[in-house]
Coordinates of C-alpha atoms in Angstrom, one line a residue:
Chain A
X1 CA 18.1 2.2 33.1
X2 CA 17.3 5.4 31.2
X3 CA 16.5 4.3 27.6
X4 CA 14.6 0.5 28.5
X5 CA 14.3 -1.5 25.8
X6 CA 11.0 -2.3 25.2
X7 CA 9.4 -5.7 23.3
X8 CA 9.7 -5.7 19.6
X9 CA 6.6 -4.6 18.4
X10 CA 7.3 -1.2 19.9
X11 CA 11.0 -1.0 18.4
X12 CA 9.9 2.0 15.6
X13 CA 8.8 4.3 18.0
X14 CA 11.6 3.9 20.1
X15 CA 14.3 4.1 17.3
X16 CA 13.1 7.3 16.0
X17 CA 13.1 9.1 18.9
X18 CA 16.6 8.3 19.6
X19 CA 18.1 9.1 16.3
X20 CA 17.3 12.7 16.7
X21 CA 18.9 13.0 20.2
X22 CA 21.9 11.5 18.8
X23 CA 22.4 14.9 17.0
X24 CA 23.1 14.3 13.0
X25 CA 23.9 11.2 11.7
X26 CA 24.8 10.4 7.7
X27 CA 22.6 8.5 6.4
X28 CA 19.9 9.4 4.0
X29 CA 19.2 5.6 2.9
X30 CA 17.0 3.7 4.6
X31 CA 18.6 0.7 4.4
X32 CA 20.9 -1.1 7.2
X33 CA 24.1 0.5 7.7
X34 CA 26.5 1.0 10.3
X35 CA 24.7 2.0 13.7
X36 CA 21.7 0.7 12.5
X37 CA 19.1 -0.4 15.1
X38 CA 17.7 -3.9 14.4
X39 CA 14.5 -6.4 15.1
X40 CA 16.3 -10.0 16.0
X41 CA 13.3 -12.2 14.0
X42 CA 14.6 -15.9 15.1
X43 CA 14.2 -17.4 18.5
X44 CA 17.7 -17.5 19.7
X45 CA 18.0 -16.7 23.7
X46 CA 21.1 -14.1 22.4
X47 CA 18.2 -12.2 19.9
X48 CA 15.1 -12.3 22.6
X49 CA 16.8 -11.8 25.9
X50 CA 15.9 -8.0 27.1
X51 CA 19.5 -5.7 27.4
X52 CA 19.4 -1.7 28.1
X53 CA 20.8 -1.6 24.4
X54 CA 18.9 -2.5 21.5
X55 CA 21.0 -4.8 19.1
X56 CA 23.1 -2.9 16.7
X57 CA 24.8 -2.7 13.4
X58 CA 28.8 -2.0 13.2
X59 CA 29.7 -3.7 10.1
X60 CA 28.3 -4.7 6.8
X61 CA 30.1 -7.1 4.6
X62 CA 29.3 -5.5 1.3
X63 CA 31.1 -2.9 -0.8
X64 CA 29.2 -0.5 -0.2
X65 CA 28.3 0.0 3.5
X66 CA 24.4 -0.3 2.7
X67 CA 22.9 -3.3 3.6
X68 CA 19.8 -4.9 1.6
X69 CA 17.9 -7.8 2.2
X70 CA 20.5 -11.0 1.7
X71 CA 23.3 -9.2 2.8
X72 CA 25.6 -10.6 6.1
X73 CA 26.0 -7.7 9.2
X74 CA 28.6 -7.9 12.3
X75 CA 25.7 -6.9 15.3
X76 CA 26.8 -5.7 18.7
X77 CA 24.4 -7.5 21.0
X78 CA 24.5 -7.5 24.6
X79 CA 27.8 -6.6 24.6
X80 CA 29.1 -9.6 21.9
X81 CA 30.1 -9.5 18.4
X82 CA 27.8 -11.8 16.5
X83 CA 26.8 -11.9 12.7
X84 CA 23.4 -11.4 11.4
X85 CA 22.0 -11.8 7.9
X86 CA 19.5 -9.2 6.8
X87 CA 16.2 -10.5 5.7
X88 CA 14.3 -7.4 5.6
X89 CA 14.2 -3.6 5.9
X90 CA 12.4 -0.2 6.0
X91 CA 13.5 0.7 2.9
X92 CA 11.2 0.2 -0.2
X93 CA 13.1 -2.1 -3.0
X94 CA 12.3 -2.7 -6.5
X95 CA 8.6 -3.3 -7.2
X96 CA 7.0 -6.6 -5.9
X97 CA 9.2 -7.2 -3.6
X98 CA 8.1 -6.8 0.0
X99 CA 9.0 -3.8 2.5
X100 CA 8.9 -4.7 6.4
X101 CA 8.0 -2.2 9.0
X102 CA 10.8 -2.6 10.7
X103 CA 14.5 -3.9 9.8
X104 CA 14.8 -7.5 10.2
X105 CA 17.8 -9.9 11.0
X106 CA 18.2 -13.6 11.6
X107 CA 21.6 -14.0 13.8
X108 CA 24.0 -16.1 11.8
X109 CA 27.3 -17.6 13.0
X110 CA 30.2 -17.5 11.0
X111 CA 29.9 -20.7 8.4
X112 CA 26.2 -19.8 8.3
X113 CA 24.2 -21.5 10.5
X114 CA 21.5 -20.0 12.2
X115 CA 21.5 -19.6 16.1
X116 CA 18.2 -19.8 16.4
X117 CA 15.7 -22.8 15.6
X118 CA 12.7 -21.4 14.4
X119 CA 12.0 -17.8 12.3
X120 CA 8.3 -17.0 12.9
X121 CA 8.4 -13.7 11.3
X122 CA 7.9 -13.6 7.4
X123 CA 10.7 -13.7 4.7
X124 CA 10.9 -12.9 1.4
X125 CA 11.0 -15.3 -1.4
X126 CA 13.6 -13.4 -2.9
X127 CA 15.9 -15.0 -0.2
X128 CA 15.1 -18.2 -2.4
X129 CA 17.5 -17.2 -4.7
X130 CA 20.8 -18.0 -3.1
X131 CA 19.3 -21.2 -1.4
X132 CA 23.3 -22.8 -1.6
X133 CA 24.1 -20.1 1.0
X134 CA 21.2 -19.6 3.2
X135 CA 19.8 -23.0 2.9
X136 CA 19.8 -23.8 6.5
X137 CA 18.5 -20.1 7.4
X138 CA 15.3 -21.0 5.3
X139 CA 14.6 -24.6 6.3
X140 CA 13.9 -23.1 9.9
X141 CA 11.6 -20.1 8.3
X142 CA 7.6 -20.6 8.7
X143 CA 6.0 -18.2 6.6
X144 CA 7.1 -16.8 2.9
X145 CA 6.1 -13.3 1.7
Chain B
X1 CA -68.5 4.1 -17.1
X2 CA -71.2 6.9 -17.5
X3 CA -70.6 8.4 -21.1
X4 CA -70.7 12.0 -21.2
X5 CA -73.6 13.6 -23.9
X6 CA -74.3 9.6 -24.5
X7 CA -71.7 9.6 -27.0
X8 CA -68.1 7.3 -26.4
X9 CA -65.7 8.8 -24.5
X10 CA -63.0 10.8 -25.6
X11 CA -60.2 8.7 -26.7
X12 CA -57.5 9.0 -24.2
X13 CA -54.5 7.7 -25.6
X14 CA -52.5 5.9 -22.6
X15 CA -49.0 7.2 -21.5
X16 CA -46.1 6.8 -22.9
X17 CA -43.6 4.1 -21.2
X18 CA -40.9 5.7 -19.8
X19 CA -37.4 3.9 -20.7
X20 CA -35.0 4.6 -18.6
X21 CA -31.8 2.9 -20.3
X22 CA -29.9 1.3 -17.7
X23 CA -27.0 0.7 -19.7
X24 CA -26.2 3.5 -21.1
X25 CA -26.3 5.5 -18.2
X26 CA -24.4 2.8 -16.5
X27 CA -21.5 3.2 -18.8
X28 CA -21.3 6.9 -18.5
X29 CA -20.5 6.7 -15.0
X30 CA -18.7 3.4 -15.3
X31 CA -15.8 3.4 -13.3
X32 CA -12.5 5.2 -15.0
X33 CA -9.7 3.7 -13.7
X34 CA -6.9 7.1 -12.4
X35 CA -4.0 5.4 -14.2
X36 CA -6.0 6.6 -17.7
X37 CA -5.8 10.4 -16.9
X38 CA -2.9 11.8 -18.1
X39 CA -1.0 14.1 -15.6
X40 CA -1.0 17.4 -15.9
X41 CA 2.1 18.7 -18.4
X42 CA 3.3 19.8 -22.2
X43 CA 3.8 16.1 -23.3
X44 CA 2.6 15.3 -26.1
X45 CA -1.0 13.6 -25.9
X46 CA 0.0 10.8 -28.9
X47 CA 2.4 9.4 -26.2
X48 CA -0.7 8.7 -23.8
X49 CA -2.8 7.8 -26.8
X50 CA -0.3 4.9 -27.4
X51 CA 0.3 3.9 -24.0
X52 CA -3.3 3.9 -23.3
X53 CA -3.6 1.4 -26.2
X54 CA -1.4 -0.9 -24.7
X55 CA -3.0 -1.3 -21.4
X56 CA -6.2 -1.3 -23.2
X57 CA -4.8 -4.4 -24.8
X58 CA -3.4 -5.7 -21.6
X59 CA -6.8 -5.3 -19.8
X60 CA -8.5 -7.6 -22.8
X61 CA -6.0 -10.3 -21.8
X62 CA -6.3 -9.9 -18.2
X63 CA -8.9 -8.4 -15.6
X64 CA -8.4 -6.1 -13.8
X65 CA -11.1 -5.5 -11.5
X66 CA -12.3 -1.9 -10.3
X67 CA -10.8 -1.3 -7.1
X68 CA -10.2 2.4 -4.9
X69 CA -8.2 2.7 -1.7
X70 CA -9.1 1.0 1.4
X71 CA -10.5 -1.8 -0.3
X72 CA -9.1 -5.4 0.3
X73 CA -7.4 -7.3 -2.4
X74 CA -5.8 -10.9 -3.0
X75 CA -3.4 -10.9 -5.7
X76 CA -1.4 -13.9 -7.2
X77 CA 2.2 -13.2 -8.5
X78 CA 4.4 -15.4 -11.1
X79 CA 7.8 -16.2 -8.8
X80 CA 10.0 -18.8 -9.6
X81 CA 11.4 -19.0 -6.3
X82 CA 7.6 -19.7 -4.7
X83 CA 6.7 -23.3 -4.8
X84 CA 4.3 -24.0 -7.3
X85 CA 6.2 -21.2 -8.8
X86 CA 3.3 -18.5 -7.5
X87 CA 2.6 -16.5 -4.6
X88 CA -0.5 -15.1 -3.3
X89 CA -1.1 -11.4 -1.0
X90 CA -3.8 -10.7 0.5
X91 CA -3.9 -6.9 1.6
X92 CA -5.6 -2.9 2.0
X93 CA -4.5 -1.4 -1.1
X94 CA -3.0 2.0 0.7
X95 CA -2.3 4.3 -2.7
X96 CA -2.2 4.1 -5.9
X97 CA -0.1 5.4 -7.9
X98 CA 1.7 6.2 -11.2
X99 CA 0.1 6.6 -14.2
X100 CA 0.1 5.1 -18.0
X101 CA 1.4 1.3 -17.9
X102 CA 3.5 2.3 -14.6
X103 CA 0.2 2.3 -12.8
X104 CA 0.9 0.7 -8.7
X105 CA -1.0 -0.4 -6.1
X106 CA 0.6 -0.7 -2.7
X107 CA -1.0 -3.6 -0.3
X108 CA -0.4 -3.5 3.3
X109 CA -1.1 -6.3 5.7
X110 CA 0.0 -7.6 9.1
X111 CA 1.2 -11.0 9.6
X112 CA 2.7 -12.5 12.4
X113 CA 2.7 -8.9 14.0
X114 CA 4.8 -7.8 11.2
X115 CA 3.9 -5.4 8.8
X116 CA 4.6 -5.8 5.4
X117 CA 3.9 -3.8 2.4
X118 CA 4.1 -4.7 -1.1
X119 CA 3.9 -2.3 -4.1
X120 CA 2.8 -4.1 -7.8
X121 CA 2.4 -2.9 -10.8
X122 CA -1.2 -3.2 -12.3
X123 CA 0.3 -4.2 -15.7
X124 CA 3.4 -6.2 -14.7
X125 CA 2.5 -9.4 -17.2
X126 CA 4.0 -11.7 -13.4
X127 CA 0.6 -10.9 -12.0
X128 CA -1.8 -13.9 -12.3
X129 CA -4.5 -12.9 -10.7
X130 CA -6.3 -10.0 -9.2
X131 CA -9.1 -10.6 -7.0
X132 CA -11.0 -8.4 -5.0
X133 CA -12.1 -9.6 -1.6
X134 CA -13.9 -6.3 0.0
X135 CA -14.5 -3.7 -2.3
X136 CA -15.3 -0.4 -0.3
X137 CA -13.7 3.4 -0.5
X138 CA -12.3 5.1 2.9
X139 CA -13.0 8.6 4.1
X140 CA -8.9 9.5 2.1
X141 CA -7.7 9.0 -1.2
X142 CA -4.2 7.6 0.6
X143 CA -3.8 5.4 3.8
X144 CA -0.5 5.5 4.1
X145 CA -0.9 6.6 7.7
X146 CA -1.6 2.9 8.4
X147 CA 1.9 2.5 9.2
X148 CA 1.3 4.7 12.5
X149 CA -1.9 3.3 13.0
X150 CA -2.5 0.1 15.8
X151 CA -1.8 -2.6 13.9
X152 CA -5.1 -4.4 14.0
X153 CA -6.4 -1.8 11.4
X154 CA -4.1 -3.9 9.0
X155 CA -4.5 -6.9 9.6
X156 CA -6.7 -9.3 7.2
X157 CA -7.0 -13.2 7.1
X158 CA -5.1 -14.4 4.8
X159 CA -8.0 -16.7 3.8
X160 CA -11.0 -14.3 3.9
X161 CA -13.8 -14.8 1.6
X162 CA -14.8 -12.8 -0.9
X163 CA -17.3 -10.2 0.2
X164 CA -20.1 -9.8 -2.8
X165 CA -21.1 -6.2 -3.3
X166 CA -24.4 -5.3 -1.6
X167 CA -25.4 -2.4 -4.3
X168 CA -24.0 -2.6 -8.0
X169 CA -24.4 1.2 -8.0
X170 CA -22.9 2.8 -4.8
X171 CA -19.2 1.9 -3.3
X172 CA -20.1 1.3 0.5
X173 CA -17.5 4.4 2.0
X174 CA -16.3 3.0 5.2
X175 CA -16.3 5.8 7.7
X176 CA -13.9 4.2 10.1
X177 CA -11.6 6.5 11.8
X178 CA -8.4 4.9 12.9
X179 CA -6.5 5.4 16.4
X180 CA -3.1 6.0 16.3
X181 CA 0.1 4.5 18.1
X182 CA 1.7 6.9 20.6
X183 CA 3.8 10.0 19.1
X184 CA 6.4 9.8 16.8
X185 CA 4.7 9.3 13.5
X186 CA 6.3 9.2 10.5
X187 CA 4.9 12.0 8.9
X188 CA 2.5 14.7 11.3
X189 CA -1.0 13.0 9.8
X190 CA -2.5 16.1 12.4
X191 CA -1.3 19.2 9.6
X192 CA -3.8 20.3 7.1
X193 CA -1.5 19.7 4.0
X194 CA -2.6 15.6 4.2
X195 CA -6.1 16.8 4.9
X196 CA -6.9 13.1 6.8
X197 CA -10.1 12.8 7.5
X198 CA -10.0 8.8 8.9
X199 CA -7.9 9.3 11.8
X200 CA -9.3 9.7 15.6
X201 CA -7.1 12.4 16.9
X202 CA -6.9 12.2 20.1
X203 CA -4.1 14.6 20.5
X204 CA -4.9 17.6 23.1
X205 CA -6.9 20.9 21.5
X206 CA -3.5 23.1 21.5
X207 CA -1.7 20.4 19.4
X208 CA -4.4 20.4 16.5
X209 CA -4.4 24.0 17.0
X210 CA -0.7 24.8 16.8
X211 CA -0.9 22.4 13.4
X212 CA -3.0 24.8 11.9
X213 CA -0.8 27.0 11.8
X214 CA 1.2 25.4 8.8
X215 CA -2.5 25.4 6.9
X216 CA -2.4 27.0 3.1
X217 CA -5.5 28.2 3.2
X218 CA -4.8 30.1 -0.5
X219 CA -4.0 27.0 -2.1
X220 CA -7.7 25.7 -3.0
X221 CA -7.5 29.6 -4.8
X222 CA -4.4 29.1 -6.9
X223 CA -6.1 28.7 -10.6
X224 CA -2.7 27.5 -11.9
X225 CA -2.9 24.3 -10.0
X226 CA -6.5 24.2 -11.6
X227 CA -6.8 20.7 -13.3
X228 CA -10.2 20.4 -14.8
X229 CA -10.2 16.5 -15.7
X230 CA -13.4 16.3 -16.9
X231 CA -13.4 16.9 -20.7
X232 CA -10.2 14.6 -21.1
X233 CA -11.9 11.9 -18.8
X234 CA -15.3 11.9 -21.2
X235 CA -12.5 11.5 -24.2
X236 CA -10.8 8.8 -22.9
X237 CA -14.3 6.9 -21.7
X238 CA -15.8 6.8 -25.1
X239 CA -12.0 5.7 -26.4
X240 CA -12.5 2.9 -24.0
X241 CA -15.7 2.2 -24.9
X242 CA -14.9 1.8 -28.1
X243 CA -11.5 0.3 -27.9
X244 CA -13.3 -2.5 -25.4
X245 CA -16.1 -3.4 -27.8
X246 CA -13.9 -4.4 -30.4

C-alpha cells in the first residue's frame, strides 16, 4: 500500500505531508473539521487495528463545522461510519486549558457509550464539565490534564 | 623588630577594610522579570505605570518565583472540575510571553507519549502555586521547537524533586542541543530568522546552506528596530525596589 499507516506516535509527520499533496484545502483553523485526520486515544480493536487509511472526520455535529474539544464527530474508519467525541486538538484554546500534539478522539456509539474500555491518553478536566453526557467516557479515563 | 635610628617605628596605620556590599550589588542585578518592560510604542507610559502597580501588588500576595526558558516548573491551578478542586503541571516553560498583567508562560510536557502544552497566565488569581523544580536557562530565548523535537526532550516526572540551585549568582545555561524528528517540521528551525542555537542539525551541508539564503543579514543594522531597554529597566528596578519595600 502506498501511503502505510504508521503507529500513532508518528501520526504528525505523516498528516502534514499529505495535506499538501492533496492540493488546497479550506481550512485555516486548526481545529477538527470535516477531513480531519485523527489519533483514536481509547483501546477499542475498531480505533487500534492498522488500515491503509488513517481514521477520518466527515461530519461534525455542531453549528458550525469546527470541532473543539467536547464536541461529537461521524469518523470514517476502516471503511464504517462510527462516532467519535473529541477530547483534544492541535489548536491552542483559551488560556489554561491544555493543547495536545495531535488531535484526539475517543470512539463513541450513538447513546454515548464508549467502544473502548480503557483511555490511557490524558484528558482535559474541562471535559468535567458536562459529566451528565460524557459520564461513562470519563469513568474509563486514567489520567486528567 | 630592629628599630631604625633607635627611635619607634614609623606609625603605619593598617589598611583600610574593604566592604564589598553584597546587597546592594545584588539588587542591582536582581533579576527583572520581561513582563515589566514595556514594549516598544507611543502609549502612554502612566498606563504601564498603573499596570505595573497592580502586579506589584499581586506579587506581594503571591510569589512568583524567578524563572527563564528551559527551566522546569510545577504549577498548581484553582479548577472546580479537579478533585480536590486543584490541579497540578509539572513542565519546560517553552516562551514567555505578553507583557503587563497579560504576562504567559507556556509549559510543555510528555505524558503517556502525548504531548501536551499548557499556556497560564502569571497573574491569573486561579493559580495556587508556582514552584520551580529546575531552574536553568537554554542556549534560545524560545523552545518552541520542542514540538519537533524526540519526545524524550520533554518529558519530566511528574514527581520530580526540586533541584536546589548550586550558585545563588550564576543561572546554570544548559548547553544541550536537541535532535530532531525526521522532516516535516512545523516551522524550518534550520533558517536564520529563529537564530536556534540548541538544535543538532543533522541535515546534509547543502540544506543549511540553501537556508541561508533567506538570512537578513541588514537587520542587526536597522537603527529603527533599535530598542535600548536599559534606562527604562533601571527606572522600573528602583520602582520595584521601592514599591516591594513598603
Amino acid at each position: 500500500a502506498g501511503f502505510a499507516f504508521a503507529p500513532q506516535g508518528f501520526l504528525r509527520s505523516s498528516v502534514s505531508h499529505s495535506f499538501l499533496s492533496f492540493g488546497s484545502i479550506t481550512g485555516a483553523c486548526q481545529a477538527i473539521q470535516k477531513l480531519t485526520r485523527v489519533r483514536v486515544v481509547d483501546n477499542s480493536t475498531l480505533g487500534n487495528t492498522p488500515y491503509h487509511r488513517p481514521p477520518k472526520c466527515i461530519h461534525v455535529y455542531n453549528k458550525t463545522g469546527v470541532g473543539k474539544v467536547g464536541d461529537k464527530i461521524l469518523l470514517a474508519i476502516k471503511g464504517e461510519k462510527k462516532k467519535a467525541l473529541i477530547v483534544g486538538h492541535k489548536m491552542p484554546g483559551p488560556t489554561m486549558t491544555p493543547r495536545f500534539d495531535s488531535n484526539n478522539v475517543v470512539l463513541i456509539e450513538d447513546n454515548g457509550n464508549p467502544v473502548g474500555t480503557r483511555i490511557k491518553t490524558p484528558i482535559p478536566y474541562t471535559l468535567r464539565r458536562r459529566e451528565g453526557e460524557f459520564s461513562k467516557v470519563l469513568a474509563i479515563a486514567r489520567n486528567f490534564v | 623588630r630592629v628599630s631604625s635610628d633607635g627611635k619607634p617605628p614609623k606609625f603605619q596605620p593598617p589598611p583600610k577594610p574593604v566592604i564589598i556590599d553584597r546587597k546592594t550589588q545584588k539588587e542591582e542585578r536582581r533579576f527583572l522579570s520581561p513582563e515589566f518592560i514595556p514594549p516598544r510604542g507611543r502609549t502612554d507610559p502612566l498606563k504601564y505605570y498603573i499596570e505595573r502597580k497592580d502586579m506589584i501588588q499581586r506579587r506581594k500576595v503571591f510569589n512568583i518565583p524567578k524563572f527563564y526558558v528551559g527551566s522546569v516548573l510545577a504549577v498548581t491551578t484553582a479548577d472546580p472540575y479537579a478533585s480536590d478542586k486543584s490541579k497540578r503541571f509539572v513542565g519546560i516553560c517553552i516562551q514567555r510571553g505578553g507583557k503587563g498583567l497579560g504576562a504567559t508562560f507556556v509549559l510543555r510536557n510528555v505524558i503517556e507519549d502525548q504531548g501536551v502544552e499548557i499556556c497560564y497566565e502569571l497573574y491569573s488569581p486561579r493559580i495556587q502555586a508556582i514552584e520551580v523544580l529546575k531552574l536553568e536557562k537554554r542556549l534560545d530565548e524560545n523552545l518552541v521547537y520542542l514540538r519537533d523535537a524526540l519526545p524524550e526532550y520533554s518529558t519530566f516526572d511528574v514527581n520530580m524533586k526540586p533541584v536546589p540551585p548550586t550558585d545563588h549568582e550564576e543561572i546554570p545555561v544548559n548547553k544541550l542541543q536537541v535532535r530532531m524528528k525526521p522532516k516535516p517540521w512545523s516551522k524550518r528551525w534550520e533558517r536564520p530568522k529563529y537564530n536556534i542555537k540548541g538544535i543538532k542539525f543533522e541535515l546534509p551541508e547543502h540544506k543549511m546552506k540553501a537556508a541561508q539564503k533567506w538570512s537578513q543579514p541588514w537587520m542587526e543594522f536597522d537603527m529603527l528596530r533599535e530598542y535600548n531597554i536599559s534606562k527604562i529597566e533601571e527606572k522600573i528596578r528602583k520602582e520595584l525596589n521601592e514599591e516591594l519595600e513598603k
